[in-house]
């Protein structure tokens, strides 16, 4: 069963986006319908696009809403041998640094956590560029991070994603799809790129995705997703994770070594295209509802 790691920064980023667009609508006298599901909760449904069936995350929601019940059954608390990992990474931020440094260090954190928890990385805020890293950090900090980024192999694919889930019926339909053989085959194809990135593996994802899209007619639609694959090989162990500052090098290097021994890749799934479209669709739906009622 494929797992995805959703870190604290990504959760806060999603919650901020959800609150922001709700606030803008509220200022214009537009209220989202009660059935509307915020982006920070819909991401758990969007991960369907990456064949992700389980979530490893420190984020929890206490609610009896259908979407929260759906999420709660698929979440587990992450293992973390170093409880101060986030603090140690954020201590690397230079004084007066901008928000880009948060994005960089959060990605490093999520990669380490993903290795420790045998999971892929769920990302919406974006993968920083090498130029951004060099601009934000001193060379001794930037170099190992740039070595990680330069080793990423990006694959952009059009794959089945949820259109919108706003009711118990919608969630029930997703449960049916998740339990289906066609989704099982799709998820299996995604698990394969945890071990190989050859063209056959990508082609299998594409083929199984087309089958799933057909099976989910009316609930699924094609959306662009970026799969950034990091092959954990000796060069990455030595020149990247093993070269992080201070005690981070030992801990991250040991995790990367184990990953290398298991011949595994870390896959970063970027769901930003889906997130942008979901936000646009939610806003358009809310404004159209107001227009239909003759409100201003």
Short mmCIF file of C-alpha atoms in Angstrom, two decimals:
data_model
loop_
_atom_site.label_atom_id
_atom_site.label_comp_id
_atom_site.label_asym_id
_atom_site.label_seq_id
_atom_site.Cartn_x
_atom_site.Cartn_y
_atom_site.Cartn_z
CA UNK A 1 0.00 0.00 0.00
CA UNK A 2 1.52 3.31 -1.10
CA UNK A 3 1.95 5.96 1.61
CA UNK A 4 2.35 9.71 1.24
CA UNK A 5 3.96 12.05 3.77
CA UNK A 6 2.19 15.38 4.30
CA UNK A 7 4.36 17.69 6.38
CA UNK A 8 3.39 20.47 8.75
CA UNK A 9 4.50 23.26 6.40
CA UNK A 10 2.42 21.91 3.52
CA UNK A 11 -0.58 21.58 5.85
CA UNK A 12 -0.22 25.19 7.02
CA UNK A 13 0.28 26.35 3.42
CA UNK A 14 -2.94 24.63 2.34
CA UNK A 15 -4.90 25.93 5.33
CA UNK A 16 -3.66 29.45 4.57
CA UNK A 17 -4.79 29.20 0.96
CA UNK A 18 -8.19 27.88 2.03
CA UNK A 19 -8.70 30.67 4.57
CA UNK A 20 -7.42 33.30 2.15
CA UNK A 21 -9.85 32.58 -0.63
CA UNK A 22 -12.74 32.20 1.83
CA UNK A 23 -11.87 35.59 3.33
CA UNK A 24 -11.76 37.29 -0.06
CA UNK A 25 -15.19 35.92 -0.93
CA UNK A 26 -16.56 36.90 2.49
CA UNK A 27 -15.40 40.50 2.00
CA UNK A 28 -17.49 40.55 -1.17
CA UNK A 29 -20.54 39.16 0.58
CA UNK A 30 -20.13 35.68 -0.89
CA UNK A 31 -20.30 32.64 1.36
CA UNK A 32 -19.20 29.19 0.27
CA UNK A 33 -21.93 26.54 0.61
CA UNK A 34 -21.79 24.36 3.72
CA UNK A 35 -21.11 21.34 1.52
CA UNK A 36 -17.91 22.94 0.21
CA UNK A 37 -14.74 21.16 1.37
CA UNK A 38 -11.64 23.30 2.05
CA UNK A 39 -8.45 22.69 0.11
CA UNK A 40 -6.50 21.49 3.16
CA UNK A 41 -8.92 18.56 3.48
CA UNK A 42 -9.43 17.88 -0.21
CA UNK A 43 -5.69 17.21 -0.62
CA UNK A 44 -6.28 13.80 0.95
CA UNK A 45 -8.63 13.03 -1.91
CA UNK A 46 -6.33 14.59 -4.51
CA UNK A 47 -3.54 12.20 -3.49
CA UNK A 48 -5.67 9.55 -5.21
CA UNK A 49 -3.93 10.88 -8.36
CA UNK A 50 -0.61 9.48 -7.12
CA UNK A 51 -2.03 6.10 -6.16
CA UNK A 52 -1.58 7.07 -2.49
CA UNK A 53 -3.79 5.08 -0.15
CA UNK A 54 -2.34 5.91 3.28
CA UNK A 55 -1.14 9.20 4.77
CA UNK A 56 1.69 9.75 7.21
CA UNK A 57 1.21 13.16 8.80
CA UNK A 58 1.37 15.02 12.12
CA UNK A 59 -1.84 16.82 11.13
CA UNK A 60 -5.11 15.70 12.69
CA UNK A 61 -8.71 16.87 12.41
CA UNK A 62 -11.44 16.19 14.96
CA UNK A 63 -14.80 16.25 13.24
CA UNK A 64 -17.70 13.96 12.43
CA UNK A 65 -18.02 15.35 8.91
CA UNK A 66 -17.90 12.66 6.17
CA UNK A 67 -14.64 14.01 4.74
CA UNK A 68 -12.96 13.97 8.17
CA UNK A 69 -14.11 10.42 8.84
CA UNK A 70 -12.75 9.45 5.44
CA UNK A 71 -9.38 11.06 6.26
CA UNK A 72 -9.08 9.72 9.81
CA UNK A 73 -9.26 6.10 8.67
CA UNK A 74 -6.30 6.58 6.33
CA UNK A 75 -3.88 8.49 8.58
CA UNK A 76 -0.98 7.31 10.71
CA UNK A 77 1.38 9.32 12.93
CA UNK A 78 4.92 9.63 11.52
CA UNK A 79 7.94 8.01 13.10
CA UNK A 80 10.62 10.55 13.98
CA UNK A 81 13.87 9.57 15.67
CA UNK A 82 14.90 13.21 16.09
CA UNK A 83 12.09 15.22 17.68
CA UNK A 84 14.06 18.43 17.08
CA UNK A 85 14.53 17.88 13.33
CA UNK A 86 12.36 20.84 12.30
CA UNK A 87 14.07 23.15 14.82
CA UNK A 88 17.53 22.10 13.65
CA UNK A 89 16.65 22.71 10.02
CA UNK A 90 14.96 26.05 10.64
CA UNK A 91 18.01 27.16 12.64
CA UNK A 92 19.84 27.15 9.29
CA UNK A 93 17.76 30.09 8.05
CA UNK A 94 19.90 33.19 7.70
CA UNK A 95 18.82 36.28 9.60
CA UNK A 96 16.29 38.30 7.65
CA UNK A 97 15.64 35.44 5.22
CA UNK A 98 12.49 35.54 3.09
CA UNK A 99 9.77 32.91 2.81
CA UNK A 100 11.71 31.03 0.12
CA UNK A 101 14.05 29.71 2.79
CA UNK A 102 11.08 28.13 4.59
CA UNK A 103 10.08 26.32 1.41
CA UNK A 104 13.61 25.01 0.87
CA UNK A 105 14.14 23.73 4.41
CA UNK A 106 10.63 22.29 4.64
CA UNK A 107 11.28 20.24 1.52
CA UNK A 108 14.52 18.90 3.01
CA UNK A 109 12.60 18.03 6.18
CA UNK A 110 9.88 16.24 4.22
CA UNK A 111 12.43 14.23 2.22
CA UNK A 112 14.10 13.07 5.44
CA UNK A 113 10.73 12.25 7.04
CA UNK A 114 9.63 10.40 3.90
CA UNK A 115 12.74 8.18 4.02
CA UNK A 116 12.18 7.46 7.69
CA UNK A 117 8.53 6.56 7.10
CA UNK A 118 8.93 4.75 3.78
CA UNK A 119 6.62 7.19 2.02
CA UNK A 120 6.41 9.51 -0.96
CA UNK A 121 6.29 13.29 -0.44
CA UNK A 122 3.04 15.22 -0.94
CA UNK A 123 3.85 18.73 -2.14
CA UNK A 124 1.74 21.72 -3.17
CA UNK A 125 3.91 24.74 -2.36
CA UNK A 126 6.43 23.84 -5.07
CA UNK A 127 9.97 22.55 -5.43
CA UNK A 128 12.48 25.42 -5.15
CA UNK A 129 15.01 26.14 -7.87
CA UNK A 130 18.76 25.80 -7.41
CA UNK A 131 19.00 29.56 -7.95
CA UNK A 132 16.65 30.22 -5.04
CA UNK A 133 18.68 27.97 -2.75
CA UNK A 134 21.96 29.68 -3.64
CA UNK A 135 20.35 33.06 -3.08
CA UNK A 136 18.99 32.13 0.36
CA UNK A 137 21.87 30.24 1.95
CA UNK A 138 25.61 30.27 2.49
CA UNK A 139 27.56 27.90 0.18
CA UNK A 140 28.16 25.22 2.84
CA UNK A 141 24.40 24.93 3.40
CA UNK A 142 23.32 25.46 -0.20
CA UNK A 143 25.67 22.87 -1.75
CA UNK A 144 24.15 19.65 -0.35
CA UNK A 145 20.62 20.94 -0.96
CA UNK A 146 21.50 21.87 -4.56
CA UNK A 147 22.94 18.39 -5.02
CA UNK A 148 19.55 16.96 -4.04
CA UNK A 149 17.64 19.26 -6.39
CA UNK A 150 19.96 18.64 -9.33
CA UNK A 151 19.40 14.89 -8.97
CA UNK A 152 15.59 15.13 -9.25
CA UNK A 153 14.10 13.67 -12.42
CA UNK A 154 10.78 15.27 -13.30
CA UNK A 155 7.94 13.47 -15.06
CA UNK A 156 4.85 15.52 -15.90
CA UNK A 157 1.78 13.43 -16.62
CA UNK A 158 -1.94 13.94 -17.17
CA UNK A 159 -3.53 11.54 -14.67
CA UNK A 160 -6.96 10.99 -13.08
CA UNK A 161 -7.78 13.39 -10.28
CA UNK A 162 -10.97 14.09 -8.31
CA UNK A 163 -13.22 16.74 -9.82
CA UNK A 164 -15.02 17.68 -6.63
CA UNK A 165 -16.24 15.84 -3.53
CA UNK A 166 -18.92 17.79 -1.73
CA UNK A 167 -21.27 15.20 -0.34
CA UNK A 168 -21.50 11.84 1.39
CA UNK A 169 -22.47 10.32 -1.97
CA UNK A 170 -19.29 11.69 -3.52
CA UNK A 171 -17.14 10.23 -0.76
CA UNK A 172 -18.95 6.90 -1.04
CA UNK A 173 -18.16 6.87 -4.77
CA UNK A 174 -14.48 7.40 -3.96
CA UNK A 175 -14.56 4.57 -1.45
CA UNK A 176 -15.91 2.33 -4.20
CA UNK A 177 -13.14 3.39 -6.57
CA UNK A 178 -10.47 2.91 -3.90
CA UNK A 179 -11.71 -0.64 -3.34
CA UNK A 180 -11.84 -1.46 -7.06
CA UNK A 181 -9.43 -3.63 -9.03
CA UNK A 182 -8.83 -0.81 -11.49
CA UNK A 183 -7.52 1.47 -8.72
CA UNK A 184 -5.48 -1.40 -7.28
CA UNK A 185 -3.72 -1.77 -10.64
CA UNK A 186 -3.18 2.00 -10.83
CA UNK A 187 -1.72 2.16 -7.31
CA UNK A 188 0.52 -0.82 -8.09
CA UNK A 189 1.93 1.04 -11.10
CA UNK A 190 2.76 4.00 -8.86
CA UNK A 191 4.48 1.74 -6.34
CA UNK A 192 6.74 0.53 -9.12
CA UNK A 193 8.39 3.95 -9.49
CA UNK A 194 9.49 3.66 -5.88
CA UNK A 195 12.04 1.23 -7.32
CA UNK A 196 12.55 2.21 -10.96
CA UNK A 197 12.06 5.25 -13.18
CA UNK A 198 12.40 3.58 -16.57
CA UNK A 199 10.04 4.44 -19.41
CA UNK A 200 8.14 1.17 -18.99
CA UNK A 201 7.12 2.10 -15.42
CA UNK A 202 5.91 5.56 -16.49
CA UNK A 203 4.05 4.08 -19.46
CA UNK A 204 2.30 1.63 -17.12
CA UNK A 205 1.13 4.51 -14.90
CA UNK A 206 -0.18 6.29 -17.98
CA UNK A 207 -2.02 3.18 -19.20
CA UNK A 208 -3.54 2.33 -15.82
CA UNK A 209 -4.49 5.97 -15.38
CA UNK A 210 -6.50 5.92 -18.60
CA UNK A 211 -8.38 2.84 -17.35
CA UNK A 212 -9.10 4.50 -14.01
CA UNK A 213 -10.29 7.72 -15.66
CA UNK A 214 -12.78 5.71 -17.69
CA UNK A 215 -14.01 3.83 -14.61
CA UNK A 216 -14.41 7.08 -12.68
CA UNK A 217 -16.38 8.89 -15.36
CA UNK A 218 -18.24 11.82 -13.79
CA UNK A 219 -16.09 11.84 -10.66
CA UNK A 220 -12.56 11.95 -12.07
CA UNK A 221 -10.92 14.16 -14.68
CA UNK A 222 -7.42 14.45 -16.11
CA UNK A 223 -5.08 16.86 -14.31
CA UNK A 224 -1.39 17.54 -14.66
CA UNK A 225 0.81 16.14 -11.89
CA UNK A 226 4.59 16.37 -11.55
CA UNK A 227 6.39 13.33 -10.21
CA UNK A 228 9.89 14.35 -9.15
CA UNK A 229 11.93 11.23 -8.51
CA UNK A 230 15.08 11.21 -6.39
CA UNK A 231 17.11 8.02 -6.77
CA UNK A 232 18.92 7.48 -3.49
CA UNK A 233 22.33 6.32 -4.76
CA UNK A 234 25.77 6.53 -3.09
CA UNK A 235 26.45 9.93 -4.69
CA UNK A 236 23.32 11.39 -3.07
CA UNK A 237 24.15 9.79 0.26
CA UNK A 238 27.70 11.18 0.25
CA UNK A 239 27.28 14.55 -1.48
CA UNK A 240 23.83 15.56 -0.26
CA UNK A 241 22.25 14.05 2.86
CA UNK A 242 25.63 13.18 4.35
CA UNK A 243 26.86 16.74 3.86
CA UNK A 244 24.08 18.56 5.70
CA UNK A 245 25.39 20.75 8.55
CA UNK A 246 26.12 19.42 12.03
CA UNK A 247 24.31 16.40 13.44
CA UNK A 248 21.85 16.45 10.54
CA UNK A 249 24.49 14.78 8.36
CA UNK A 250 24.73 11.65 10.50
CA UNK A 251 20.99 11.17 10.87
CA UNK A 252 20.04 11.97 7.27
CA UNK A 253 23.04 10.07 5.93
CA UNK A 254 22.10 6.93 7.86
CA UNK A 255 18.51 7.06 6.60
CA UNK A 256 19.69 7.60 3.02
CA UNK A 257 22.12 4.68 3.31
CA UNK A 258 19.30 2.36 4.36
CA UNK A 259 17.19 3.67 1.50
CA UNK A 260 20.04 2.98 -0.92
CA UNK A 261 20.37 -0.58 0.41
CA UNK A 262 16.67 -1.10 -0.27
CA UNK A 263 17.20 0.32 -3.80
CA UNK A 264 14.42 2.82 -3.33
CA UNK A 265 13.50 6.17 -4.84
CA UNK A 266 11.79 9.07 -3.11
CA UNK A 267 8.92 10.40 -5.21
CA UNK A 268 7.73 13.99 -4.73
CA UNK A 269 4.18 14.35 -6.00
CA UNK A 270 3.33 17.97 -6.83
CA UNK A 271 -0.42 18.48 -6.76
CA UNK A 272 -0.30 22.23 -7.40
CA UNK A 273 -2.12 22.03 -10.75
CA UNK A 274 -5.03 20.19 -9.15
CA UNK A 275 -5.04 22.55 -6.14
CA UNK A 276 -5.16 25.64 -8.37
CA UNK A 277 -8.02 24.22 -10.42
CA UNK A 278 -9.97 23.15 -7.33
CA UNK A 279 -9.65 26.66 -5.87
CA UNK A 280 -10.79 28.26 -9.14
CA UNK A 281 -13.74 25.87 -9.40
CA UNK A 282 -14.80 26.57 -5.80
CA UNK A 283 -14.71 30.33 -6.33
CA UNK A 284 -16.59 30.13 -9.64
CA UNK A 285 -19.23 27.89 -8.08
CA UNK A 286 -19.73 30.31 -5.18
CA UNK A 287 -19.92 33.41 -7.38
CA UNK A 288 -22.25 31.69 -9.86
CA UNK A 289 -24.59 30.68 -7.03
CA UNK A 290 -24.77 34.31 -5.91
CA UNK A 291 -25.41 35.44 -9.48
CA UNK A 292 -28.19 32.89 -9.92
CA UNK A 293 -29.87 34.21 -6.76
CA UNK A 294 -29.61 37.77 -8.07
CA UNK A 295 -27.32 38.90 -5.23
CA UNK A 296 -24.41 41.31 -5.56
#
